[in-house]
Amino acid sequence: MSYLTFILLIAVATFRLDKDDDDEVENPHQWKVRAHQIWSYDFRSSQQVMTKIQLLLLFWILGQFFGECKQVYHYGLRDYFRSYYNIMDWASVSLYLGAFALRIFVDFRVQATEKTFNHQLHYALTLLQNASTIISDGTDIFDTEMGTDSQHNYVAYRNHLLSNHTAYWLRGCRLWWAPDDPEYISDCLFALANVLSFARVSYLMPAWELLGPLQISLARMINDIIRFMALFFLVSLNRWPVD
């Protein structure tokens, strides 16, 4: 039951709502109605980096990590790693911890950048909400001439703000991220860990009367194929002429 709950949490954490494309985001008829979606699309916030489900999953994985450490202490390092499933568990937990460590790093960087650009973000949000009041501290924070179209003003100011390299961590659209962005790497590690976690189901499948015999037959067949290929390679290697 615990493992099924863990799989359910993984499925929920992996679920993502489809992002709106540029044509839909720039649709003038839905600009006010979809202000929240537009803001989430353009700017990255700490709530998007670490959701509540991911925090719950992080504590769950930490519990698994301490459980694996307890097994290593009880059985010994050599006996523990004799089981392929223990190796799989340790690899998946390590990948999950690496993925969440990168997400926590991104979360701290996003929060720090939000504090630095708090005034500019408030101003951009005001433009997005079609507010007429311009928030300013007496300095010229946007030296581009503002037009009468509120949508154009928001897009122009958004591009002006996010073009600054110091505001990199505020960029919400993944197309604006660097190829080695930590959140990209975190998603890759999380995906690999999910594959190992779902593959762990094979440990329970032999108890199923339908798929159990098929899995055992498949494992033995793969074992025979590997042995045959090894012998075939050795025979072929011996038949090669020696200079």
PDB file of C-alpha atoms in Angstrom:
ATOM      1  CA  MET A   1       0.000   0.000   0.000  1.00  0.00           C
ATOM      2  CA  SER A   2       2.865   2.346   0.790  1.00  0.00           C
ATOM      3  CA  TYR A   3       4.445   1.729  -2.600  1.00  0.00           C
ATOM      4  CA  LEU A   4       1.151   2.348  -4.413  1.00  0.00           C
ATOM      5  CA  THR A   5       0.764   5.635  -2.542  1.00  0.00           C
ATOM      6  CA  PHE A   6       4.271   6.602  -3.606  1.00  0.00           C
ATOM      7  CA  ILE A   7       3.471   5.800  -7.246  1.00  0.00           C
ATOM      8  CA  LEU A   8       0.320   7.915  -6.974  1.00  0.00           C
ATOM      9  CA  LEU A   9       2.322  10.859  -5.624  1.00  0.00           C
ATOM     10  CA  ILE A  10       4.779  10.498  -8.496  1.00  0.00           C
ATOM     11  CA  ALA A  11       1.935  10.555 -11.009  1.00  0.00           C
ATOM     12  CA  VAL A  12       0.434  13.672  -9.423  1.00  0.00           C
ATOM     13  CA  ALA A  13       3.813  15.441  -9.237  1.00  0.00           C
ATOM     14  CA  THR A  14       4.565  14.603 -12.859  1.00  0.00           C
ATOM     15  CA  PHE A  15       1.207  15.908 -14.096  1.00  0.00           C
ATOM     16  CA  ARG A  16       1.467  19.276 -15.846  1.00  0.00           C
ATOM     17  CA  LEU A  17      -1.256  21.472 -17.292  1.00  0.00           C
ATOM     18  CA  ASP A  18      -0.669  22.296 -20.929  1.00  0.00           C
ATOM     19  CA  LYS A  19       0.775  25.729 -21.448  1.00  0.00           C
ATOM     20  CA  ASP A  20      -0.987  28.092 -23.756  1.00  0.00           C
ATOM     21  CA  ASP A  21       0.780  28.900 -26.972  1.00  0.00           C
ATOM     22  CA  ASP A  22       1.700  32.397 -28.032  1.00  0.00           C
ATOM     23  CA  ASP A  23      -1.321  32.888 -30.261  1.00  0.00           C
ATOM     24  CA  GLU A  24      -3.727  32.137 -27.438  1.00  0.00           C
ATOM     25  CA  VAL A  25      -1.797  34.201 -24.916  1.00  0.00           C
ATOM     26  CA  GLU A  26      -1.804  37.257 -27.170  1.00  0.00           C
ATOM     27  CA  ASN A  27      -5.533  36.935 -27.906  1.00  0.00           C
ATOM     28  CA  PRO A  28      -7.008  40.353 -27.045  1.00  0.00           C
ATOM     29  CA  HIS A  29     -10.469  38.954 -26.322  1.00  0.00           C
ATOM     30  CA  GLN A  30      -9.221  36.847 -23.405  1.00  0.00           C
ATOM     31  CA  TRP A  31      -6.525  39.159 -22.076  1.00  0.00           C
ATOM     32  CA  LYS A  32      -8.261  40.080 -18.809  1.00  0.00           C
ATOM     33  CA  VAL A  33      -9.807  36.675 -18.218  1.00  0.00           C
ATOM     34  CA  ARG A  34      -6.526  34.852 -18.577  1.00  0.00           C
ATOM     35  CA  ALA A  35      -4.248  37.311 -16.789  1.00  0.00           C
ATOM     36  CA  HIS A  36      -3.159  34.689 -14.267  1.00  0.00           C
ATOM     37  CA  GLN A  37      -2.251  32.177 -16.978  1.00  0.00           C
ATOM     38  CA  ILE A  38      -0.324  34.827 -18.882  1.00  0.00           C
ATOM     39  CA  TRP A  39       1.614  35.819 -15.773  1.00  0.00           C
ATOM     40  CA  SER A  40       2.468  32.187 -14.997  1.00  0.00           C
ATOM     41  CA  TYR A  41       3.580  31.709 -18.586  1.00  0.00           C
ATOM     42  CA  ASP A  42       5.851  34.762 -18.630  1.00  0.00           C
ATOM     43  CA  PHE A  43       7.323  34.747 -15.120  1.00  0.00           C
ATOM     44  CA  ARG A  44       8.714  31.926 -13.017  1.00  0.00           C
ATOM     45  CA  SER A  45       7.645  31.917  -9.379  1.00  0.00           C
ATOM     46  CA  SER A  46       8.754  29.834  -6.425  1.00  0.00           C
ATOM     47  CA  GLN A  47       5.272  28.304  -6.175  1.00  0.00           C
ATOM     48  CA  GLN A  48       5.757  26.804  -9.630  1.00  0.00           C
ATOM     49  CA  VAL A  49       9.219  25.420  -8.881  1.00  0.00           C
ATOM     50  CA  MET A  50       8.280  23.576  -5.674  1.00  0.00           C
ATOM     51  CA  THR A  51       4.605  22.701  -5.448  1.00  0.00           C
ATOM     52  CA  LYS A  52       2.904  21.265  -2.374  1.00  0.00           C
ATOM     53  CA  ILE A  53       2.792  17.801  -3.919  1.00  0.00           C
ATOM     54  CA  GLN A  54       6.515  17.963  -4.647  1.00  0.00           C
ATOM     55  CA  LEU A  55       7.241  19.008  -1.071  1.00  0.00           C
ATOM     56  CA  LEU A  56       5.201  16.062   0.188  1.00  0.00           C
ATOM     57  CA  LEU A  57       7.023  13.782  -2.219  1.00  0.00           C
ATOM     58  CA  LEU A  58      10.364  15.164  -1.021  1.00  0.00           C
ATOM     59  CA  PHE A  59       9.628  14.211   2.592  1.00  0.00           C
ATOM     60  CA  TRP A  60       8.447  10.800   1.411  1.00  0.00           C
ATOM     61  CA  ILE A  61      11.714  10.246  -0.474  1.00  0.00           C
ATOM     62  CA  LEU A  62      13.739  11.374   2.529  1.00  0.00           C
ATOM     63  CA  GLY A  63      11.933   8.701   4.519  1.00  0.00           C
ATOM     64  CA  GLN A  64      12.836   6.142   1.869  1.00  0.00           C
ATOM     65  CA  PHE A  65      16.444   7.313   1.971  1.00  0.00           C
ATOM     66  CA  PHE A  66      16.692   6.738   5.718  1.00  0.00           C
ATOM     67  CA  GLY A  67      14.963   3.379   5.252  1.00  0.00           C
ATOM     68  CA  GLU A  68      17.566   2.305   2.696  1.00  0.00           C
ATOM     69  CA  CYS A  69      20.357   3.479   5.008  1.00  0.00           C
ATOM     70  CA  LYS A  70      18.834   1.378   7.776  1.00  0.00           C
ATOM     71  CA  GLN A  71      18.836  -1.682   5.512  1.00  0.00           C
ATOM     72  CA  VAL A  72      22.480  -1.098   4.603  1.00  0.00           C
ATOM     73  CA  TYR A  73      23.353  -0.875   8.300  1.00  0.00           C
ATOM     74  CA  HIS A  74      21.367  -4.026   9.109  1.00  0.00           C
ATOM     75  CA  TYR A  75      22.462  -6.311   6.245  1.00  0.00           C
ATOM     76  CA  GLY A  76      25.850  -4.849   5.467  1.00  0.00           C
ATOM     77  CA  LEU A  77      26.997  -3.086   2.334  1.00  0.00           C
ATOM     78  CA  ARG A  78      28.023  -6.236   0.454  1.00  0.00           C
ATOM     79  CA  ASP A  79      24.855  -8.221   1.140  1.00  0.00           C
ATOM     80  CA  TYR A  80      22.657  -5.213   0.456  1.00  0.00           C
ATOM     81  CA  PHE A  81      23.983  -4.607  -3.050  1.00  0.00           C
ATOM     82  CA  ARG A  82      23.727  -8.272  -4.023  1.00  0.00           C
ATOM     83  CA  SER A  83      20.076  -7.652  -4.852  1.00  0.00           C
ATOM     84  CA  TYR A  84      19.349  -5.855  -8.104  1.00  0.00           C
ATOM     85  CA  TYR A  85      16.206  -4.399  -6.597  1.00  0.00           C
ATOM     86  CA  ASN A  86      18.210  -2.790  -3.802  1.00  0.00           C
ATOM     87  CA  ILE A  87      20.511  -1.260  -6.400  1.00  0.00           C
ATOM     88  CA  MET A  88      17.445  -0.021  -8.264  1.00  0.00           C
ATOM     89  CA  ASP A  89      15.989   1.465  -5.082  1.00  0.00           C
ATOM     90  CA  TRP A  90      19.233   3.212  -4.195  1.00  0.00           C
ATOM     91  CA  ALA A  91      19.616   4.595  -7.720  1.00  0.00           C
ATOM     92  CA  SER A  92      16.046   5.912  -7.825  1.00  0.00           C
ATOM     93  CA  VAL A  93      16.332   7.552  -4.398  1.00  0.00           C
ATOM     94  CA  SER A  94      19.642   9.158  -5.400  1.00  0.00           C
ATOM     95  CA  LEU A  95      18.118  10.506  -8.607  1.00  0.00           C
ATOM     96  CA  TYR A  96      15.114  11.885  -6.740  1.00  0.00           C
ATOM     97  CA  LEU A  97      17.323  13.600  -4.176  1.00  0.00           C
ATOM     98  CA  GLY A  98      19.454  15.104  -6.934  1.00  0.00           C
ATOM     99  CA  ALA A  99      16.364  16.332  -8.775  1.00  0.00           C
ATOM    100  CA  PHE A 100      14.871  17.966  -5.701  1.00  0.00           C
ATOM    101  CA  ALA A 101      18.218  19.456  -4.676  1.00  0.00           C
ATOM    102  CA  LEU A 102      18.350  21.260  -8.021  1.00  0.00           C
ATOM    103  CA  ARG A 103      14.746  22.392  -7.642  1.00  0.00           C
ATOM    104  CA  ILE A 104      15.461  23.779  -4.187  1.00  0.00           C
ATOM    105  CA  PHE A 105      18.462  25.618  -5.631  1.00  0.00           C
ATOM    106  CA  VAL A 106      16.259  27.123  -8.355  1.00  0.00           C
ATOM    107  CA  ASP A 107      13.632  28.016  -5.761  1.00  0.00           C
ATOM    108  CA  PHE A 108      16.155  30.006  -3.709  1.00  0.00           C
ATOM    109  CA  ARG A 109      17.450  31.790  -6.797  1.00  0.00           C
ATOM    110  CA  VAL A 110      13.919  32.671  -7.907  1.00  0.00           C
ATOM    111  CA  GLN A 111      13.016  34.037  -4.472  1.00  0.00           C
ATOM    112  CA  ALA A 112      16.192  36.124  -4.354  1.00  0.00           C
ATOM    113  CA  THR A 113      15.534  37.513  -7.837  1.00  0.00           C
ATOM    114  CA  GLU A 114      11.916  38.282  -6.953  1.00  0.00           C
ATOM    115  CA  LYS A 115      13.105  40.362  -4.003  1.00  0.00           C
ATOM    116  CA  THR A 116      15.558  42.216  -6.231  1.00  0.00           C
ATOM    117  CA  PHE A 117      12.958  42.979  -8.913  1.00  0.00           C
ATOM    118  CA  ASN A 118       9.968  43.309  -6.605  1.00  0.00           C
ATOM    119  CA  HIS A 119       9.157  46.844  -7.767  1.00  0.00           C
ATOM    120  CA  GLN A 120       9.482  45.967 -11.452  1.00  0.00           C
ATOM    121  CA  LEU A 121       7.326  42.874 -11.045  1.00  0.00           C
ATOM    122  CA  HIS A 122       4.649  44.916  -9.318  1.00  0.00           C
ATOM    123  CA  TYR A 123       4.737  47.390 -12.169  1.00  0.00           C
ATOM    124  CA  ALA A 124       4.476  44.614 -14.782  1.00  0.00           C
ATOM    125  CA  LEU A 125       1.541  43.078 -12.925  1.00  0.00           C
ATOM    126  CA  THR A 126      -0.155  46.470 -12.892  1.00  0.00           C
ATOM    127  CA  LEU A 127       0.238  46.732 -16.652  1.00  0.00           C
ATOM    128  CA  LEU A 128      -1.105  43.226 -17.090  1.00  0.00           C
ATOM    129  CA  GLN A 129      -4.195  44.002 -15.055  1.00  0.00           C
ATOM    130  CA  ASN A 130      -4.823  47.083 -17.218  1.00  0.00           C
ATOM    131  CA  ALA A 131      -4.396  49.417 -14.250  1.00  0.00           C
ATOM    132  CA  SER A 132      -4.114  53.098 -15.007  1.00  0.00           C
ATOM    133  CA  THR A 133      -1.953  53.923 -12.006  1.00  0.00           C
ATOM    134  CA  ILE A 134       1.766  53.791 -12.750  1.00  0.00           C
ATOM    135  CA  ILE A 135       3.782  52.728  -9.738  1.00  0.00           C
ATOM    136  CA  SER A 136       7.078  54.545  -9.573  1.00  0.00           C
ATOM    137  CA  ASP A 137       9.597  55.565  -6.965  1.00  0.00           C
ATOM    138  CA  GLY A 138      10.613  58.701  -8.799  1.00  0.00           C
ATOM    139  CA  THR A 139      13.114  56.994 -11.096  1.00  0.00           C
ATOM    140  CA  ASP A 140      12.680  56.240 -14.745  1.00  0.00           C
ATOM    141  CA  ILE A 141      12.366  52.466 -14.588  1.00  0.00           C
ATOM    142  CA  PHE A 142      11.208  52.164 -18.175  1.00  0.00           C
ATOM    143  CA  ASP A 143      12.651  54.649 -20.610  1.00  0.00           C
ATOM    144  CA  THR A 144      10.662  53.354 -23.606  1.00  0.00           C
ATOM    145  CA  GLU A 145       7.768  55.525 -24.662  1.00  0.00           C
ATOM    146  CA  MET A 146       4.525  53.947 -23.477  1.00  0.00           C
ATOM    147  CA  GLY A 147       1.630  53.722 -25.880  1.00  0.00           C
ATOM    148  CA  THR A 148      -2.106  53.669 -25.382  1.00  0.00           C
ATOM    149  CA  ASP A 149      -2.490  49.918 -25.929  1.00  0.00           C
ATOM    150  CA  SER A 150      -2.221  48.219 -22.528  1.00  0.00           C
ATOM    151  CA  GLN A 151      -1.386  44.857 -24.090  1.00  0.00           C
ATOM    152  CA  HIS A 152       1.479  46.354 -26.076  1.00  0.00           C
ATOM    153  CA  ASN A 153       2.744  48.152 -22.977  1.00  0.00           C
ATOM    154  CA  TYR A 154       2.813  44.947 -20.959  1.00  0.00           C
ATOM    155  CA  VAL A 155       4.558  42.913 -23.657  1.00  0.00           C
ATOM    156  CA  ALA A 156       7.119  45.662 -24.240  1.00  0.00           C
ATOM    157  CA  TYR A 157       7.870  46.050 -20.548  1.00  0.00           C
ATOM    158  CA  ARG A 158       7.999  42.276 -20.041  1.00  0.00           C
ATOM    159  CA  ASN A 159      10.557  41.926 -22.824  1.00  0.00           C
ATOM    160  CA  HIS A 160      12.519  44.867 -21.423  1.00  0.00           C
ATOM    161  CA  LEU A 161      12.566  43.347 -17.938  1.00  0.00           C
ATOM    162  CA  LEU A 162      13.381  39.768 -18.887  1.00  0.00           C
ATOM    163  CA  SER A 163      16.091  40.782 -21.358  1.00  0.00           C
ATOM    164  CA  ASN A 164      18.254  41.722 -18.370  1.00  0.00           C
ATOM    165  CA  HIS A 165      20.608  38.834 -17.606  1.00  0.00           C
ATOM    166  CA  THR A 166      20.214  39.438 -13.868  1.00  0.00           C
ATOM    167  CA  ALA A 167      16.491  38.674 -14.242  1.00  0.00           C
ATOM    168  CA  TYR A 168      17.158  35.271 -15.793  1.00  0.00           C
ATOM    169  CA  TRP A 169      15.508  33.362 -12.937  1.00  0.00           C
ATOM    170  CA  LEU A 170      12.255  35.249 -13.537  1.00  0.00           C
ATOM    171  CA  ARG A 171      11.799  33.871 -17.039  1.00  0.00           C
ATOM    172  CA  GLY A 172       8.798  31.592 -17.005  1.00  0.00           C
ATOM    173  CA  CYS A 173       8.756  30.347 -20.584  1.00  0.00           C
ATOM    174  CA  ARG A 174      11.092  27.400 -21.070  1.00  0.00           C
ATOM    175  CA  LEU A 175      12.034  28.724 -24.507  1.00  0.00           C
ATOM    176  CA  TRP A 176      13.895  31.539 -22.730  1.00  0.00           C
ATOM    177  CA  TRP A 177      15.927  29.207 -20.509  1.00  0.00           C
ATOM    178  CA  ALA A 178      19.518  28.158 -21.049  1.00  0.00           C
ATOM    179  CA  PRO A 179      20.100  24.578 -22.267  1.00  0.00           C
ATOM    180  CA  ASP A 180      21.822  23.720 -18.975  1.00  0.00           C
ATOM    181  CA  ASP A 181      19.163  25.270 -16.760  1.00  0.00           C
ATOM    182  CA  PRO A 182      19.042  23.428 -13.399  1.00  0.00           C
ATOM    183  CA  GLU A 183      15.313  22.868 -13.731  1.00  0.00           C
ATOM    184  CA  TYR A 184      15.878  21.098 -17.053  1.00  0.00           C
ATOM    185  CA  ILE A 185      18.413  18.800 -15.390  1.00  0.00           C
ATOM    186  CA  SER A 186      16.052  18.290 -12.462  1.00  0.00           C
ATOM    187  CA  ASP A 187      13.265  17.193 -14.803  1.00  0.00           C
ATOM    188  CA  CYS A 188      15.600  14.716 -16.518  1.00  0.00           C
ATOM    189  CA  LEU A 189      16.706  13.206 -13.206  1.00  0.00           C
ATOM    190  CA  PHE A 190      13.109  13.063 -12.022  1.00  0.00           C
ATOM    191  CA  ALA A 191      12.054  11.273 -15.219  1.00  0.00           C
ATOM    192  CA  LEU A 192      14.842   8.690 -14.880  1.00  0.00           C
ATOM    193  CA  ALA A 193      13.897   8.101 -11.250  1.00  0.00           C
ATOM    194  CA  ASN A 194      10.260   7.629 -12.280  1.00  0.00           C
ATOM    195  CA  VAL A 195      11.282   4.951 -14.774  1.00  0.00           C
ATOM    196  CA  LEU A 196      13.168   3.071 -12.065  1.00  0.00           C
ATOM    197  CA  SER A 197      10.294   3.482  -9.614  1.00  0.00           C
ATOM    198  CA  PHE A 198       7.736   2.074 -12.024  1.00  0.00           C
ATOM    199  CA  ALA A 199      10.152  -0.701 -13.000  1.00  0.00           C
ATOM    200  CA  ARG A 200      10.151  -1.688  -9.336  1.00  0.00           C
ATOM    201  CA  VAL A 201       6.678  -3.108  -9.962  1.00  0.00           C
ATOM    202  CA  SER A 202       8.402  -6.074 -11.622  1.00  0.00           C
ATOM    203  CA  TYR A 203       9.329  -7.229  -8.115  1.00  0.00           C
ATOM    204  CA  LEU A 204       5.633  -7.798  -7.377  1.00  0.00           C
ATOM    205  CA  MET A 205       4.604  -9.202 -10.755  1.00  0.00           C
ATOM    206  CA  PRO A 206       5.789 -12.826 -10.166  1.00  0.00           C
ATOM    207  CA  ALA A 207       3.030 -13.152  -7.562  1.00  0.00           C
ATOM    208  CA  TRP A 208       0.413 -12.459 -10.252  1.00  0.00           C
ATOM    209  CA  GLU A 209      -0.814 -15.640 -11.886  1.00  0.00           C
ATOM    210  CA  LEU A 210      -1.199 -13.987 -15.298  1.00  0.00           C
ATOM    211  CA  LEU A 211       1.919 -11.866 -15.731  1.00  0.00           C
ATOM    212  CA  GLY A 212       4.164 -13.676 -13.260  1.00  0.00           C
ATOM    213  CA  PRO A 213       5.007 -16.680 -15.486  1.00  0.00           C
ATOM    214  CA  LEU A 214       5.485 -14.381 -18.474  1.00  0.00           C
ATOM    215  CA  GLN A 215       7.988 -12.248 -16.590  1.00  0.00           C
ATOM    216  CA  ILE A 216       9.917 -15.288 -15.382  1.00  0.00           C
ATOM    217  CA  SER A 217       9.993 -16.740 -18.912  1.00  0.00           C
ATOM    218  CA  LEU A 218      11.118 -13.406 -20.351  1.00  0.00           C
ATOM    219  CA  ALA A 219      13.919 -13.075 -17.798  1.00  0.00           C
ATOM    220  CA  ARG A 220      15.189 -16.588 -18.509  1.00  0.00           C
ATOM    221  CA  MET A 221      14.954 -16.019 -22.250  1.00  0.00           C
ATOM    222  CA  ILE A 222      16.993 -12.814 -22.002  1.00  0.00           C
ATOM    223  CA  ASN A 223      19.538 -14.647 -19.849  1.00  0.00           C
ATOM    224  CA  ASP A 224      19.868 -17.395 -22.484  1.00  0.00           C
ATOM    225  CA  ILE A 225      20.225 -14.820 -25.265  1.00  0.00           C
ATOM    226  CA  ILE A 226      23.010 -13.041 -23.391  1.00  0.00           C
ATOM    227  CA  ARG A 227      24.863 -16.320 -22.844  1.00  0.00           C
ATOM    228  CA  PHE A 228      24.459 -17.294 -26.503  1.00  0.00           C
ATOM    229  CA  MET A 229      25.737 -13.907 -27.696  1.00  0.00           C
ATOM    230  CA  ALA A 230      28.745 -14.175 -25.373  1.00  0.00           C
ATOM    231  CA  LEU A 231      29.629 -17.641 -26.705  1.00  0.00           C
ATOM    232  CA  PHE A 232      29.023 -16.534 -30.294  1.00  0.00           C
ATOM    233  CA  PHE A 233      31.331 -13.554 -29.791  1.00  0.00           C
ATOM    234  CA  LEU A 234      34.085 -15.766 -28.354  1.00  0.00           C
ATOM    235  CA  VAL A 235      33.801 -18.289 -31.203  1.00  0.00           C
ATOM    236  CA  SER A 236      33.816 -15.534 -33.818  1.00  0.00           C
ATOM    237  CA  LEU A 237      36.815 -13.919 -32.164  1.00  0.00           C
ATOM    238  CA  ASN A 238      38.788 -17.176 -32.279  1.00  0.00           C
ATOM    239  CA  ARG A 239      38.049 -17.671 -35.986  1.00  0.00           C
ATOM    240  CA  TRP A 240      39.560 -14.327 -36.973  1.00  0.00           C
ATOM    241  CA  PRO A 241      42.990 -14.662 -38.605  1.00  0.00           C
ATOM    242  CA  VAL A 242      45.916 -13.488 -36.543  1.00  0.00           C
ATOM    243  CA  ASP A 243      48.524 -11.360 -38.334  1.00  0.00           C
TER     244      ASP A 243
END
